[in-house]
CSV table of C-alpha atoms and ligand atoms in Angstrom, one decimal:
chain,number,residue,atom,x,y,z
A,244,MET,CA,13.9,4.3,-13.0
A,245,ILE,CA,13.6,6.7,-10.1
A,246,THR,CA,16.4,6.2,-7.7
A,247,SER,CA,15.0,8.5,-5.0
A,248,ILE,CA,11.6,10.1,-4.3
A,249,LYS,CA,13.1,13.1,-2.7
A,250,GLY,CA,11.2,16.1,-4.1
A,251,GLU,CA,9.3,13.8,-6.5
A,252,ASN,CA,5.7,12.8,-6.8
A,253,LEU,CA,4.8,9.3,-5.7
A,254,LEU,CA,2.4,8.0,-8.4
A,255,THR,CA,3.4,4.3,-8.8
A,256,LEU,CA,6.0,1.8,-7.6
A,257,ASP,CA,6.5,0.5,-11.1
A,258,ASP,CA,9.3,3.0,-11.8
A,259,LEU,CA,11.0,2.9,-8.4
A,260,SER,CA,14.4,1.3,-8.1
A,261,ARG,CA,15.5,-0.9,-5.3
A,262,ASP,CA,17.5,2.0,-3.8
A,263,ALA,CA,14.4,4.3,-3.9
A,264,ILE,CA,12.3,1.7,-2.0
A,265,VAL,CA,15.0,1.0,0.5
A,266,GLU,CA,15.4,4.8,1.1
A,267,VAL,CA,11.7,5.0,2.1
A,268,LEU,CA,11.9,1.9,4.3
A,269,ASP,CA,15.0,3.2,6.1
A,270,THR,CA,13.5,6.6,6.6
A,271,ALA,CA,10.3,5.0,8.0
A,272,GLU,CA,12.4,3.2,10.6
A,273,ALA,CA,13.3,6.6,12.1
A,274,PHE,CA,9.7,7.5,12.3
A,275,VAL,CA,8.7,4.3,14.0
A,276,GLU,CA,10.7,5.6,17.0
A,277,VAL,CA,8.8,8.9,16.8
A,278,ASN,CA,5.5,7.1,16.9
A,279,GLN,CA,6.6,5.3,20.1
A,280,ARG,CA,7.2,8.5,22.0
A,281,SER,CA,4.7,10.0,24.4
A,282,ILE,CA,4.7,13.2,22.3
A,283,LYS,CA,4.5,11.8,18.7
A,284,LYS,CA,5.3,15.0,16.9
A,285,VAL,CA,8.3,16.5,15.1
A,286,PRO,CA,8.6,19.9,13.4
A,287,THR,CA,9.8,18.5,10.0
A,288,LEU,CA,6.9,19.9,7.9
A,289,LYS,CA,6.0,22.9,10.0
A,290,GLY,CA,4.4,25.5,7.8
A,291,ARG,CA,3.7,23.1,5.0
A,292,VAL,CA,0.1,22.3,3.9
A,293,VAL,CA,-1.0,18.8,2.9
A,294,ALA,CA,-4.4,18.4,1.2
A,295,SER,CA,-6.1,15.1,1.8
A,296,LEU,CA,-8.6,14.3,-1.1
A,297,PHE,CA,-10.4,11.0,-0.9
A,298,PHE,CA,-12.9,10.6,-3.7
A,299,GLU,CA,-13.3,6.9,-2.7
A,300,GLU,CA,-13.9,5.4,0.7
A,301,SER,CA,-11.0,4.7,3.0
A,302,THR,CA,-10.4,4.1,6.7
A,303,ARG,CA,-6.7,3.1,7.0
A,304,THR,CA,-5.1,5.1,4.3
A,305,ARG,CA,-6.9,8.3,5.0
A,306,LEU,CA,-6.5,8.2,8.8
A,307,SER,CA,-2.8,7.2,8.6
A,308,PHE,CA,-1.9,9.8,6.0
A,309,GLU,CA,-3.6,12.6,8.0
A,310,THR,CA,-2.0,11.3,11.2
A,311,ALA,CA,1.4,11.2,9.5
A,312,ALA,CA,1.0,14.7,8.2
A,313,LYS,CA,0.0,16.0,11.6
A,314,ARG,CA,2.9,14.2,13.4
A,315,LEU,CA,5.2,16.0,11.0
A,316,SER,CA,3.6,19.3,12.0
A,317,ALA,CA,2.1,20.0,8.6
A,318,ASP,CA,-1.3,21.7,8.3
A,319,VAL,CA,-3.9,19.3,6.8
A,320,LEU,CA,-6.8,20.3,4.5
A,321,SER,CA,-9.2,17.4,4.5
A,322,LEU,CA,-11.9,17.6,1.8
A,323,ALA,CA,-15.1,15.8,2.8
A,324,VAL,CA,-15.9,14.9,-0.8
A,325,ALA,CA,-19.5,13.8,0.0
A,326,SER,CA,-20.4,17.3,1.3
A,327,SER,CA,-18.2,19.2,-1.1
A,328,SER,CA,-18.9,21.0,-4.4
A,329,VAL,CA,-17.9,17.7,-6.2
A,330,LYS,CA,-21.4,16.7,-5.5
A,331,LYS,CA,-22.7,19.7,-7.4
A,332,GLY,CA,-20.7,18.5,-10.4
A,333,GLU,CA,-17.4,20.4,-10.0
A,334,SER,CA,-14.7,18.7,-12.1
A,335,LEU,CA,-11.5,17.2,-10.7
A,336,ARG,CA,-9.5,20.0,-12.4
A,337,ASP,CA,-11.6,22.8,-10.8
A,338,THR,CA,-11.5,21.1,-7.4
A,339,ILE,CA,-7.7,20.8,-7.6
A,340,THR,CA,-7.1,24.3,-8.8
A,341,THR,CA,-9.5,25.6,-6.1
A,342,ILE,CA,-7.6,23.8,-3.4
A,343,ASP,CA,-4.3,24.9,-4.9
A,344,ALA,CA,-5.4,28.5,-4.7
A,345,LEU,CA,-5.6,28.1,-0.9
A,346,GLY,CA,-1.8,27.4,-0.9
A,347,ILE,CA,-0.8,23.8,-0.6
A,348,ASP,CA,2.5,21.9,-0.8
A,349,ALA,CA,1.1,18.3,-1.4
A,350,VAL,CA,-2.0,16.5,-2.4
A,351,VAL,CA,-2.7,13.0,-1.1
A,352,LEU,CA,-5.3,11.7,-3.6
A,353,ARG,CA,-7.5,8.6,-3.7
A,354,HIS,CA,-9.6,8.3,-6.8
A,355,GLN,CA,-11.8,5.7,-8.5
A,356,SER,CA,-10.2,6.5,-11.8
A,357,SER,CA,-6.8,4.8,-12.7
A,358,GLY,CA,-4.5,7.6,-13.7
A,359,ALA,CA,-6.2,10.4,-11.8
A,360,PRO,CA,-3.0,11.2,-9.7
A,361,VAL,CA,-1.0,11.5,-12.9
A,362,GLN,CA,-3.5,13.9,-14.3
A,363,VAL,CA,-3.4,16.0,-11.1
A,364,SER,CA,0.4,16.1,-11.2
A,365,ARG,CA,0.1,17.8,-14.6
A,366,MET,CA,-2.5,20.2,-13.4
A,367,VAL,CA,-0.4,21.4,-10.4
A,368,PRO,CA,3.3,20.7,-11.3
A,369,HIS,CA,4.5,22.8,-8.3
A,370,VAL,CA,2.6,20.6,-5.8
A,371,ARG,CA,3.8,17.1,-4.8
A,372,VAL,CA,1.2,14.5,-5.6
A,373,ILE,CA,1.0,11.2,-3.6
A,374,ASN,CA,-1.2,8.5,-4.9
A,375,ALA,CA,-3.3,7.0,-2.1
A,376,GLY,CA,-4.9,4.4,-4.5
A,377,ASP,CA,-6.3,5.0,-8.0
A,378,GLY,CA,-8.8,2.7,-9.5
A,379,GLN,CA,-7.2,-0.6,-10.4
A,380,HIS,CA,-3.8,0.9,-11.0
A,381,GLN,CA,-1.6,1.4,-8.0
A,382,HIS,CA,-1.6,1.9,-4.2
A,383,PRO,CA,2.1,2.8,-3.7
A,384,THR,CA,2.1,3.5,0.1
A,385,GLN,CA,0.3,0.2,0.7
A,386,GLY,CA,3.0,-1.7,-1.3
A,387,LEU,CA,5.7,0.1,0.7
A,388,LEU,CA,4.1,-0.6,4.1
A,389,ASP,CA,3.6,-4.2,3.2
A,390,VAL,CA,7.3,-4.8,2.3
A,391,PHE,CA,8.3,-2.7,5.4
A,392,SER,CA,6.2,-4.9,7.6
A,393,VAL,CA,7.6,-8.1,6.2
A,394,ARG,CA,11.2,-6.7,6.4
A,395,GLN,CA,10.5,-5.8,10.1
A,396,VAL,CA,9.4,-9.3,10.9
A,397,LEU,CA,12.3,-10.9,9.1
A,398,ALA,CA,14.8,-8.6,10.7
A,399,GLU,CA,13.5,-9.3,14.2
A,400,ARG,CA,13.9,-13.0,13.5
A,401,ALA,CA,17.4,-12.6,12.2
A,402,ASN,CA,18.3,-10.4,15.2
A,403,THR,CA,19.2,-7.5,13.0
A,404,THR,CA,17.5,-4.2,12.1
A,405,GLY,CA,15.7,-3.3,8.9
A,406,VAL,CA,18.2,-0.6,8.1
A,407,GLU,CA,21.2,-3.0,8.6
A,408,SER,CA,19.5,-5.6,6.4
A,409,GLY,CA,18.6,-3.2,3.5
A,410,ALA,CA,17.1,-5.3,0.8
A,411,SER,CA,19.1,-8.5,1.6
A,412,LEU,CA,16.2,-10.2,3.5
A,413,PHE,CA,14.2,-10.2,0.3
A,414,GLU,CA,16.7,-11.9,-1.9
A,415,GLY,CA,15.1,-15.2,-3.1
A,416,LEU,CA,12.1,-14.7,-0.7
A,417,ASN,CA,9.1,-16.7,-2.0
A,418,VAL,CA,6.1,-14.5,-2.0
A,419,LEU,CA,2.7,-15.9,-3.0
A,420,ILE,CA,-0.2,-13.4,-3.7
A,421,ILE,CA,-3.7,-14.9,-3.8
A,422,GLY,CA,-7.1,-13.6,-4.8
A,423,ASP,CA,-8.6,-10.8,-6.9
A,424,LEU,CA,-5.5,-9.8,-8.8
A,425,ARG,CA,-7.5,-8.4,-11.7
A,426,HIS,CA,-9.0,-5.5,-9.7
A,427,SER,CA,-6.3,-5.0,-7.1
A,428,ARG,CA,-4.1,-1.9,-7.1
A,429,VAL,CA,-2.5,-3.3,-4.0
A,430,ALA,CA,-1.3,-6.4,-5.9
A,431,ARG,CA,0.2,-4.2,-8.6
A,432,SER,CA,2.1,-2.1,-6.0
A,433,ASP,CA,3.1,-5.2,-3.9
A,434,ILE,CA,4.4,-7.1,-6.9
A,435,ALA,CA,6.5,-4.1,-8.1
A,436,ALA,CA,7.9,-3.6,-4.6
A,437,TYR,CA,8.7,-7.3,-3.9
A,438,ALA,CA,10.2,-7.8,-7.4
A,439,ALA,CA,12.4,-4.6,-7.1
A,440,LEU,CA,13.7,-5.9,-3.7
A,441,GLY,CA,14.7,-9.2,-5.2
A,442,ALA,CA,11.8,-11.5,-4.1
A,443,LYS,CA,10.3,-14.2,-6.3
A,444,VAL,CA,6.6,-13.5,-6.7
A,445,ARG,CA,4.0,-16.1,-7.6
A,446,VAL,CA,0.3,-15.4,-8.0
A,447,ALA,CA,-2.8,-17.6,-7.7
A,448,ALA,CA,-6.3,-16.7,-8.7
A,449,PRO,CA,-9.3,-18.1,-10.7
A,450,GLY,CA,-8.7,-17.3,-14.4
A,451,THR,CA,-11.4,-14.7,-14.3
A,452,LEU,CA,-9.7,-12.8,-11.6
A,453,LEU,CA,-6.3,-12.7,-13.2
A,454,PRO,CA,-5.3,-9.5,-15.0
A,455,THR,CA,-5.8,-9.5,-18.8
A,456,ASP,CA,-2.4,-7.8,-19.2
A,457,LEU,CA,-0.3,-10.2,-17.1
A,458,GLU,CA,2.3,-10.7,-19.8
A,459,GLY,CA,5.5,-8.9,-18.8
A,460,TRP,CA,4.6,-8.8,-15.1
A,461,PRO,CA,7.5,-10.1,-12.9
A,462,VAL,CA,5.4,-13.0,-11.6
A,463,GLU,CA,4.8,-16.7,-12.2
A,464,VAL,CA,1.2,-17.9,-12.2
A,465,VAL,CA,0.6,-20.9,-9.9
A,466,THR,CA,-1.1,-23.9,-11.2
A,467,ASP,CA,-0.8,-26.0,-8.0
A,468,LEU,CA,-1.9,-23.8,-5.1
A,469,ASP,CA,-1.1,-26.5,-2.5
A,470,GLU,CA,2.5,-26.8,-3.7
A,471,ALA,CA,2.8,-23.0,-3.8
A,472,LEU,CA,1.5,-22.6,-0.3
A,473,ALA,CA,4.0,-25.1,1.1
A,474,GLY,CA,6.9,-23.2,-0.4
A,475,ALA,CA,5.7,-19.7,0.5
A,476,ASP,CA,7.6,-17.5,2.9
A,477,VAL,CA,5.0,-14.8,2.6
A,478,VAL,CA,1.3,-15.2,1.6
A,479,GLY,CA,-0.4,-12.0,0.6
A,480,VAL,CA,-4.1,-12.4,0.6
A,481,LEU,CA,-6.1,-9.8,-1.4
A,482,ARG,CA,-9.6,-8.6,-0.8
A,483,LEU,CA,-12.3,-9.8,-3.1
A,484,GLN,CA,-13.5,-6.5,-4.5
A,485,LYS,CA,-17.2,-6.9,-4.7
A,486,GLU,CA,-17.7,-3.2,-5.4
A,487,ARG,CA,-15.8,-3.6,-8.6
A,488,GLY,CA,-18.1,-6.4,-9.9
A,489,THR,CA,-16.0,-9.3,-8.7
A,490,GLY,CA,-19.1,-11.2,-7.7
A,491,HIS,CA,-20.0,-11.8,-11.3
A,492,LEU,CA,-16.6,-13.2,-12.1
A,493,VAL,CA,-16.7,-16.2,-9.6
A,494,PRO,CA,-19.5,-18.8,-9.6
A,495,SER,CA,-20.2,-18.0,-5.9
A,496,LEU,CA,-18.3,-16.6,-2.9
A,497,GLY,CA,-18.4,-20.1,-1.3
A,498,GLU,CA,-16.8,-21.6,-4.4
A,499,PHE,CA,-14.1,-18.9,-4.4
A,500,THR,CA,-13.4,-19.6,-0.7
A,501,ARG,CA,-13.2,-23.3,-1.3
A,502,PHE,CA,-10.7,-23.1,-4.1
A,503,TYR,CA,-8.7,-19.9,-3.3
A,504,GLY,CA,-9.6,-18.8,0.3
A,505,LEU,CA,-7.0,-19.0,3.0
A,506,THR,CA,-9.0,-21.4,5.1
A,507,GLN,CA,-8.0,-23.1,8.3
A,508,GLU,CA,-7.4,-26.3,6.3
A,509,ARG,CA,-5.3,-24.6,3.7
A,510,VAL,CA,-3.2,-22.8,6.3
A,511,LYS,CA,-1.9,-26.1,7.6
A,512,GLN,CA,0.1,-26.5,4.4
A,513,LEU,CA,2.2,-23.4,5.3
A,514,GLN,CA,5.7,-23.5,6.8
A,515,PRO,CA,5.6,-22.5,10.5
A,516,THR,CA,7.6,-19.4,9.7
A,517,ALA,CA,5.3,-18.2,6.9
A,518,ILE,CA,4.0,-14.6,7.2
A,519,ILE,CA,0.4,-13.8,6.1
A,520,THR,CA,-0.5,-10.3,5.0
A,521,HIS,CA,-3.8,-8.6,4.0
A,522,PRO,CA,-4.2,-4.9,3.2
A,523,GLY,CA,-7.6,-4.7,4.7
A,524,PRO,CA,-10.5,-4.2,4.8
A,525,MET,CA,-11.0,-8.0,5.0
A,526,ASN,CA,-14.0,-10.0,3.9
A,527,ARG,CA,-13.7,-12.4,6.8
A,528,GLY,CA,-14.8,-15.9,5.8
A,529,VAL,CA,-14.4,-15.2,2.1
A,530,GLU,CA,-10.7,-14.7,1.1
A,531,ILE,CA,-9.5,-15.3,4.6
A,532,ASP,CA,-10.9,-17.4,7.4
A,533,SER,CA,-11.6,-15.3,10.5
A,534,LEU,CA,-9.5,-17.4,12.8
A,535,VAL,CA,-6.6,-17.4,10.3
A,536,ALA,CA,-6.8,-13.5,10.2
A,537,ASP,CA,-6.2,-13.5,13.9
A,538,MET,CA,-3.3,-16.0,14.0
A,539,PRO,CA,0.1,-14.7,15.1
A,540,ALA,CA,1.4,-15.4,11.5
A,541,ALA,CA,-1.0,-12.8,10.2
A,542,ILE,CA,0.6,-9.4,10.5
A,543,ILE,CA,-2.5,-7.4,9.5
A,544,GLU,CA,-2.5,-5.0,12.6
A,545,ARG,CA,1.3,-4.5,12.2
A,546,GLN,CA,0.6,-3.4,8.6
A,547,VAL,CA,-2.0,-0.9,9.8
A,548,SER,CA,0.4,0.5,12.4
A,549,ASN,CA,3.2,0.8,9.9
A,550,GLY,CA,1.0,2.9,7.7
A,551,VAL,CA,1.8,5.9,9.8
A,552,PRO,CA,5.7,5.8,9.7
A,553,ILE,CA,5.7,4.8,6.0
A,554,ARG,CA,3.4,7.7,5.1
A,555,MET,CA,5.5,10.1,7.3
A,556,ALA,CA,8.6,8.9,5.4
A,557,VAL,CA,6.8,9.5,2.0
A,558,LEU,CA,5.6,12.9,3.0
A,559,TYR,CA,9.0,13.8,4.4
A,560,LEU,CA,10.9,12.7,1.3
A,561,THR,CA,8.5,14.0,-1.3
A,562,VAL,CA,7.6,17.3,0.3
A,563,ALA,CA,10.7,18.3,2.2
A,564,GLY,CA,12.6,16.8,-0.7
A,565,SER,CA,16.0,18.2,-1.4
A,566,SER,CA,15.4,21.5,0.3
A,567,ASN,CA,17.1,22.3,3.6
A,568,GLN,CA,13.9,23.8,5.0
A,569,GLY,CA,12.5,20.4,5.7
A,570,ALA,CA,15.7,18.9,7.2
A,571,MET,CA,14.6,15.9,9.2
A,572,SER,CA,14.3,16.7,12.9
A,573,VAL,CA,13.4,13.7,14.9
B,869,CP,N1,-5.8,-0.9,2.6
B,869,CP,C1,-6.5,0.2,2.3
B,869,CP,O1,-6.3,0.9,1.4
B,869,CP,O2,-7.5,0.4,3.2
B,869,CP,P1,-8.5,1.6,3.2
B,869,CP,O3,-9.4,1.5,1.9
B,869,CP,O4,-9.3,1.5,4.4
B,869,CP,O5,-7.7,2.9,3.1
């Protein structure tokens, strides 16, 4: 178990302890305040270089990582993969060693292959590697921003602060994750984060969209969705990943929505205090009804906003690490 990501890579949440996760959340709280200033910039990573390599499409993760790095005063090298030598067939290894030769401190990597960030971390052991989503494996910063957003809401309701509450607000919290668990790296990171913090995690999906390796996961599979919804404190809705062939695994999108979508009818079963999350991008009208996505209970915009302070915290902890050079100046 990793007890702190200071000076470490961030490849998965599976091996992060409760303390390591709370350290990221608490660090992000300080950066929330920075993001509320008129001048949203601190010198924390001045002189450091962060490479942003997205081999797969992204809106939120890429923009918030690059914003986070710039707000920490790092220089950002952003590779436009579609117009790079990757399109001429350059390998991942050669791409990474080429970028490393320019002098970088960190790589933020999104890749369609599960395990690509682990491989890159072995290619450039002197560079910090941050996984921004790899295949069906992990999306660690999404998991962190999801639990951060939920802690923020719970802390506001309890008239306390996230830092004061630590992990206590997650003890016994009932979290229900619905949808395409099989292909979802977000689900894998969310489950690891919620479980590490002490929440009880249940999952609901058609059999074809459940992971084949579910044994050993810290979850309970729901058989009665209505009962699970009624008892949920948090409902995490997952995107139906049509680009990963999900369409062939459900009889029709309409049928998926009917049995597993968070429809207006189904949302009536929730407790009034229930929190709804979705990592985005949404298929409105498929896994979540459009009006439900815009309800106050749905904290989707808050999740997006929190992407910046969480990624600032991750860059700060991993890159500045234990060295004094990067001492936090906020
Ligand atoms: N949630 C998420 O990873 O969104 P993007 O694909 O837009 O980065």
